[in-house]
Amino acid sequence: KKDKKDKKDKKKKKKKDRGDVESADAGDDNDNEAKGEEDEDDDLDENGEDGPNDEEDGNDAETEAFSETVNTCAGFIRAWMTENDDATADTIVEHLTAIQQSEDHVEAKDKLLIFLTGLLSSNCWPADFTPQLVLAWSKQQLLPHAAVLQKLCGSDFMKAYFVGCIEHLCALRQPLLKPHFPIILKAAFEDVEVVSEDDILAWAANDFSEDTTPKGVTEEMHEELKVVASPLLRWLEVDDDDDDDDDDDEEEEDDDGDEA
C-alpha cells in the first residue's frame, strides 16, 4: 500500500511540474506578443497611422537647413546689390559665388536659386495675383538682371535648373503663383531669353530629377506643375510643328530651284 501511495504522489508531482512549465511557456509567449505589439505601436502615431521614421526626419532637417541657407544668402546678395546698384553682371556673379561658397548646405548650382530668391522675394510680390499683374511683375523683376541670369544659365543643365527654380518658387515659396507658373516661364523665354522654347519642352519631356530640381520640390509637385503648364506646352508643340513645316517648304523650294 505504501508503494502504491508513493506512485500516486509521484504522478501528481509530475502533473504539477508539467503544468508549471506550460504556464511559464504561455507566459513567455504572451510577453513576447505584448512586446511585439509595443514595437509595432512605436511605429504608429497617435492616430494609429505610420509615424515618421529616422530617414524622413533626416530629409526634412536637410531640406529645412537648405531652405534657411538659401534665404540667408538671398538676403546677403539682395542687400549687396542695393548698395552696389551699378555693379556689372560679372561682378554680381563673382560676389554671388563668394556668398555661396561661404555657406554649407548649398552647391555651385544653387547660386541661381539664391539669386532668383533674392530677386523674387516676399518684399516684392505682385500687388495682386492676376495673370496680367504676374506677367508685368515677372518682367519687372527679371528683365533688369537678364545678363546675370544668362551668365548663370550657360549650360543645358543650368537651364533645366532654372525651370526647377521656378517650380520651387511656385510650389513652395509662394503657392499663389502656382496657377501662373506658365506665365513666368513664358516671360523667361520670350522677354528675358534665359531659356528657350526647346528648353521648356525638354523639361516637360524628361522625368523628374533631383539633380535639376531644388531640395523640397517633390515629384508630385513636379507633375502637378506639368499639368498647370500644359496649355503653354501644347502651344509650344504646335508652334514647333509649324516651324518644321516651314523648314520643309523652304527645302522643297530650294530643290525646285536647283532643278530649274
XYZ file of C-alpha atoms in Angstrom:
260
model
C 0.000 0.000 0.000
C 2.818 2.325 0.799
C 4.357 1.655 -2.660
C 1.045 2.468 -4.360
C 0.729 5.693 -2.382
C 4.290 6.717 -3.355
C 3.500 6.094 -7.051
C 0.354 8.229 -6.838
C 2.302 11.043 -5.184
C 4.973 10.922 -7.931
C 2.303 11.099 -10.686
C 0.690 14.109 -9.015
C 4.107 15.836 -8.757
C 4.853 15.217 -12.474
C 1.479 16.648 -13.467
C 2.085 19.693 -11.294
C 5.613 20.227 -12.682
C 4.320 19.861 -16.257
C 1.583 22.382 -15.566
C 4.063 24.861 -14.108
C 6.297 24.569 -17.203
C 3.350 25.010 -19.608
C 2.161 28.033 -17.636
C 5.623 29.573 -17.749
C 5.886 28.958 -21.537
C 2.488 30.515 -22.067
C 3.544 33.496 -20.004
C 6.706 33.922 -22.103
C 4.663 33.754 -25.310
C 2.247 36.361 -24.015
C 5.166 38.588 -23.012
C 6.719 38.232 -26.487
C 3.408 39.001 -28.182
C 2.913 42.049 -25.985
C 6.452 43.230 -26.736
C 5.826 42.781 -30.461
C 2.657 44.843 -30.226
C 4.566 47.544 -28.328
C 7.237 47.602 -31.032
C 4.541 47.984 -33.679
C 2.885 50.731 -31.643
C 6.193 52.592 -31.562
C 5.958 52.892 -35.364
C 2.443 54.355 -35.207
C 1.423 57.883 -34.384
C -1.406 58.886 -32.055
C -3.943 58.292 -34.849
C -2.799 54.732 -35.362
C -1.064 55.586 -38.646
C 2.526 55.040 -39.665
C 4.653 57.602 -37.909
C 7.774 59.335 -39.289
C 10.962 57.330 -39.476
C 14.535 58.464 -38.960
C 15.203 58.730 -42.706
C 12.227 61.038 -43.250
C 13.254 63.150 -40.247
C 16.739 63.431 -41.706
C 15.419 64.500 -45.112
C 13.149 67.109 -43.523
C 16.025 68.516 -41.486
C 18.256 68.641 -44.567
C 15.563 70.422 -46.616
C 14.953 72.911 -43.809
C 18.666 73.659 -43.486
C 18.884 74.115 -47.265
C 15.921 76.490 -47.301
C 17.280 78.570 -44.427
C 20.692 78.829 -46.093
C 19.175 79.886 -49.425
C 17.091 82.573 -47.699
C 20.126 83.850 -45.777
C 22.291 84.021 -48.896
C 19.446 85.664 -50.847
C 19.252 88.362 -48.185
C 23.008 88.953 -48.474
C 23.003 89.315 -52.271
C 19.867 91.480 -52.238
C 21.400 93.872 -49.678
C 24.716 93.972 -51.550
C 23.005 94.718 -54.874
C 21.021 97.528 -53.258
C 24.272 99.128 -52.088
C 26.017 98.445 -55.409
C 23.289 99.184 -57.936
C 25.840 99.987 -60.652
C 27.630 96.612 -60.396
C 28.218 94.760 -63.654
C 26.872 91.295 -64.353
C 30.345 89.774 -63.925
C 30.839 91.493 -60.560
C 27.429 90.309 -59.336
C 28.203 86.718 -60.329
C 31.596 86.897 -58.574
C 30.038 88.204 -55.361
C 27.229 85.655 -55.594
C 29.796 82.862 -55.948
C 31.665 84.088 -52.867
C 28.451 84.095 -50.832
C 27.507 80.594 -51.969
C 30.956 79.167 -51.247
C 30.954 80.625 -47.733
C 27.905 78.593 -46.726
C 27.208 74.911 -46.110
C 24.152 73.068 -47.461
C 24.301 74.729 -50.912
C 26.126 73.715 -54.096
C 27.510 75.753 -57.005
C 24.292 75.310 -58.989
C 22.329 76.866 -56.115
C 23.780 80.295 -56.931
C 20.900 80.524 -59.411
C 18.255 79.710 -56.788
C 19.862 82.170 -54.355
C 19.845 84.928 -56.971
C 16.226 84.273 -58.003
C 15.153 84.104 -54.359
C 16.806 87.471 -53.833
C 15.014 88.975 -56.853
C 11.619 87.337 -56.332
C 11.376 87.897 -52.598
C 8.408 88.328 -50.307
C 9.227 92.065 -50.247
C 8.110 92.466 -53.830
C 5.247 90.067 -54.612
C 2.784 91.439 -57.192
C 0.030 93.666 -55.837
C -2.494 91.061 -56.886
C -2.094 87.565 -58.318
C -3.877 88.110 -61.631
C -2.308 86.932 -64.914
C -1.690 90.486 -66.113
C -0.007 91.638 -62.901
C 2.056 88.449 -62.549
C 3.339 88.861 -66.118
C 4.217 92.517 -65.515
C 5.846 91.608 -62.172
C 7.926 88.823 -63.783
C 9.286 91.165 -66.430
C 9.902 93.953 -63.926
C 11.925 91.699 -61.614
C 13.800 89.583 -64.168
C 14.477 91.831 -67.178
C 16.901 94.247 -65.435
C 19.031 91.236 -64.463
C 18.797 89.293 -67.726
C 22.582 89.465 -68.245
C 23.266 87.878 -64.828
C 20.660 85.155 -65.391
C 22.092 84.361 -68.823
C 25.596 84.019 -67.330
C 24.287 81.697 -64.594
C 22.399 79.596 -67.159
C 25.187 78.989 -69.651
C 24.622 75.227 -69.965
C 21.667 72.961 -70.732
C 21.872 71.626 -67.183
C 21.577 75.101 -65.646
C 18.712 75.999 -67.969
C 16.884 72.925 -66.707
C 17.728 74.001 -63.147
C 16.299 77.450 -63.896
C 12.919 75.837 -64.628
C 13.353 73.838 -61.412
C 13.913 77.096 -59.523
C 10.654 78.496 -60.901
C 8.984 75.267 -59.736
C 10.444 75.911 -56.276
C 9.092 79.477 -56.357
C 5.550 78.462 -57.333
C 5.227 75.231 -55.342
C 6.903 76.220 -52.088
C 7.782 79.883 -51.656
C 4.574 81.447 -52.986
C 1.823 78.916 -53.826
C -0.416 81.759 -55.057
C 1.889 81.852 -58.080
C 1.247 78.188 -58.930
C -1.592 78.870 -61.437
C 0.709 81.406 -63.124
C 3.690 79.064 -63.480
C 3.429 79.045 -67.315
C 3.216 82.857 -67.403
C 6.576 83.160 -65.623
C 8.110 80.542 -67.938
C 6.795 82.395 -70.980
C 8.369 85.632 -69.763
C 11.626 83.751 -69.170
C 11.986 82.658 -72.813
C 10.185 85.458 -74.650
C 11.425 88.513 -72.764
C 14.402 87.600 -70.584
C 15.685 84.959 -73.044
C 17.327 82.972 -70.265
C 15.825 79.722 -71.594
C 14.433 78.736 -74.993
C 11.199 77.116 -76.096
C 13.141 73.883 -76.633
C 14.388 74.031 -73.040
C 10.794 74.210 -71.780
C 9.735 71.295 -73.990
C 12.746 69.276 -72.813
C 11.774 69.934 -69.189
C 8.272 68.624 -69.906
C 9.541 65.547 -71.754
C 12.056 64.479 -69.101
C 11.241 62.585 -65.913
C 11.534 64.237 -62.518
C 15.165 64.627 -61.454
C 16.501 65.710 -58.083
C 19.633 66.996 -59.849
C 17.743 69.701 -61.750
C 15.205 70.455 -59.023
C 15.951 72.314 -55.771
C 15.523 70.446 -52.489
C 11.956 70.462 -51.218
C 10.271 70.103 -54.605
C 8.758 66.627 -54.828
C 7.879 64.516 -57.841
C 4.195 65.065 -57.039
C 4.676 68.861 -57.161
C 6.620 68.498 -60.409
C 3.849 66.508 -62.084
C 1.220 68.939 -60.829
C 3.101 71.868 -62.366
C 3.360 69.989 -65.656
C -0.430 69.845 -65.692
C -0.636 73.561 -64.894
C 1.790 74.285 -67.741
C 0.003 72.031 -70.256
C -1.651 74.908 -72.242
C 1.761 76.524 -72.748
C 3.316 73.192 -73.671
C 0.611 72.468 -76.274
C 1.119 75.940 -77.756
C 4.884 75.406 -77.948
C 4.457 71.983 -79.568
C 2.117 73.391 -82.245
C 4.490 76.290 -82.846
C 7.389 73.848 -83.145
C 5.451 71.751 -85.692
C 4.682 74.884 -87.719
C 8.383 75.778 -87.772
C 9.204 72.269 -89.028
C 6.610 72.613 -91.811
C 8.093 75.976 -92.835
C 11.574 74.429 -92.959
C 10.272 71.591 -95.151
C 8.637 74.088 -97.518
C 11.883 76.055 -97.813
C 13.829 72.880 -98.569
C 11.346 71.936 -101.301
C 11.640 75.414 -102.838
C 15.429 75.129 -102.810
C 15.215 71.724 -104.507
C 12.894 73.083 -107.194
C 15.280 75.994 -107.809
C 18.230 73.650 -108.186
C 16.366 71.507 -110.714
C 15.411 74.559 -112.731
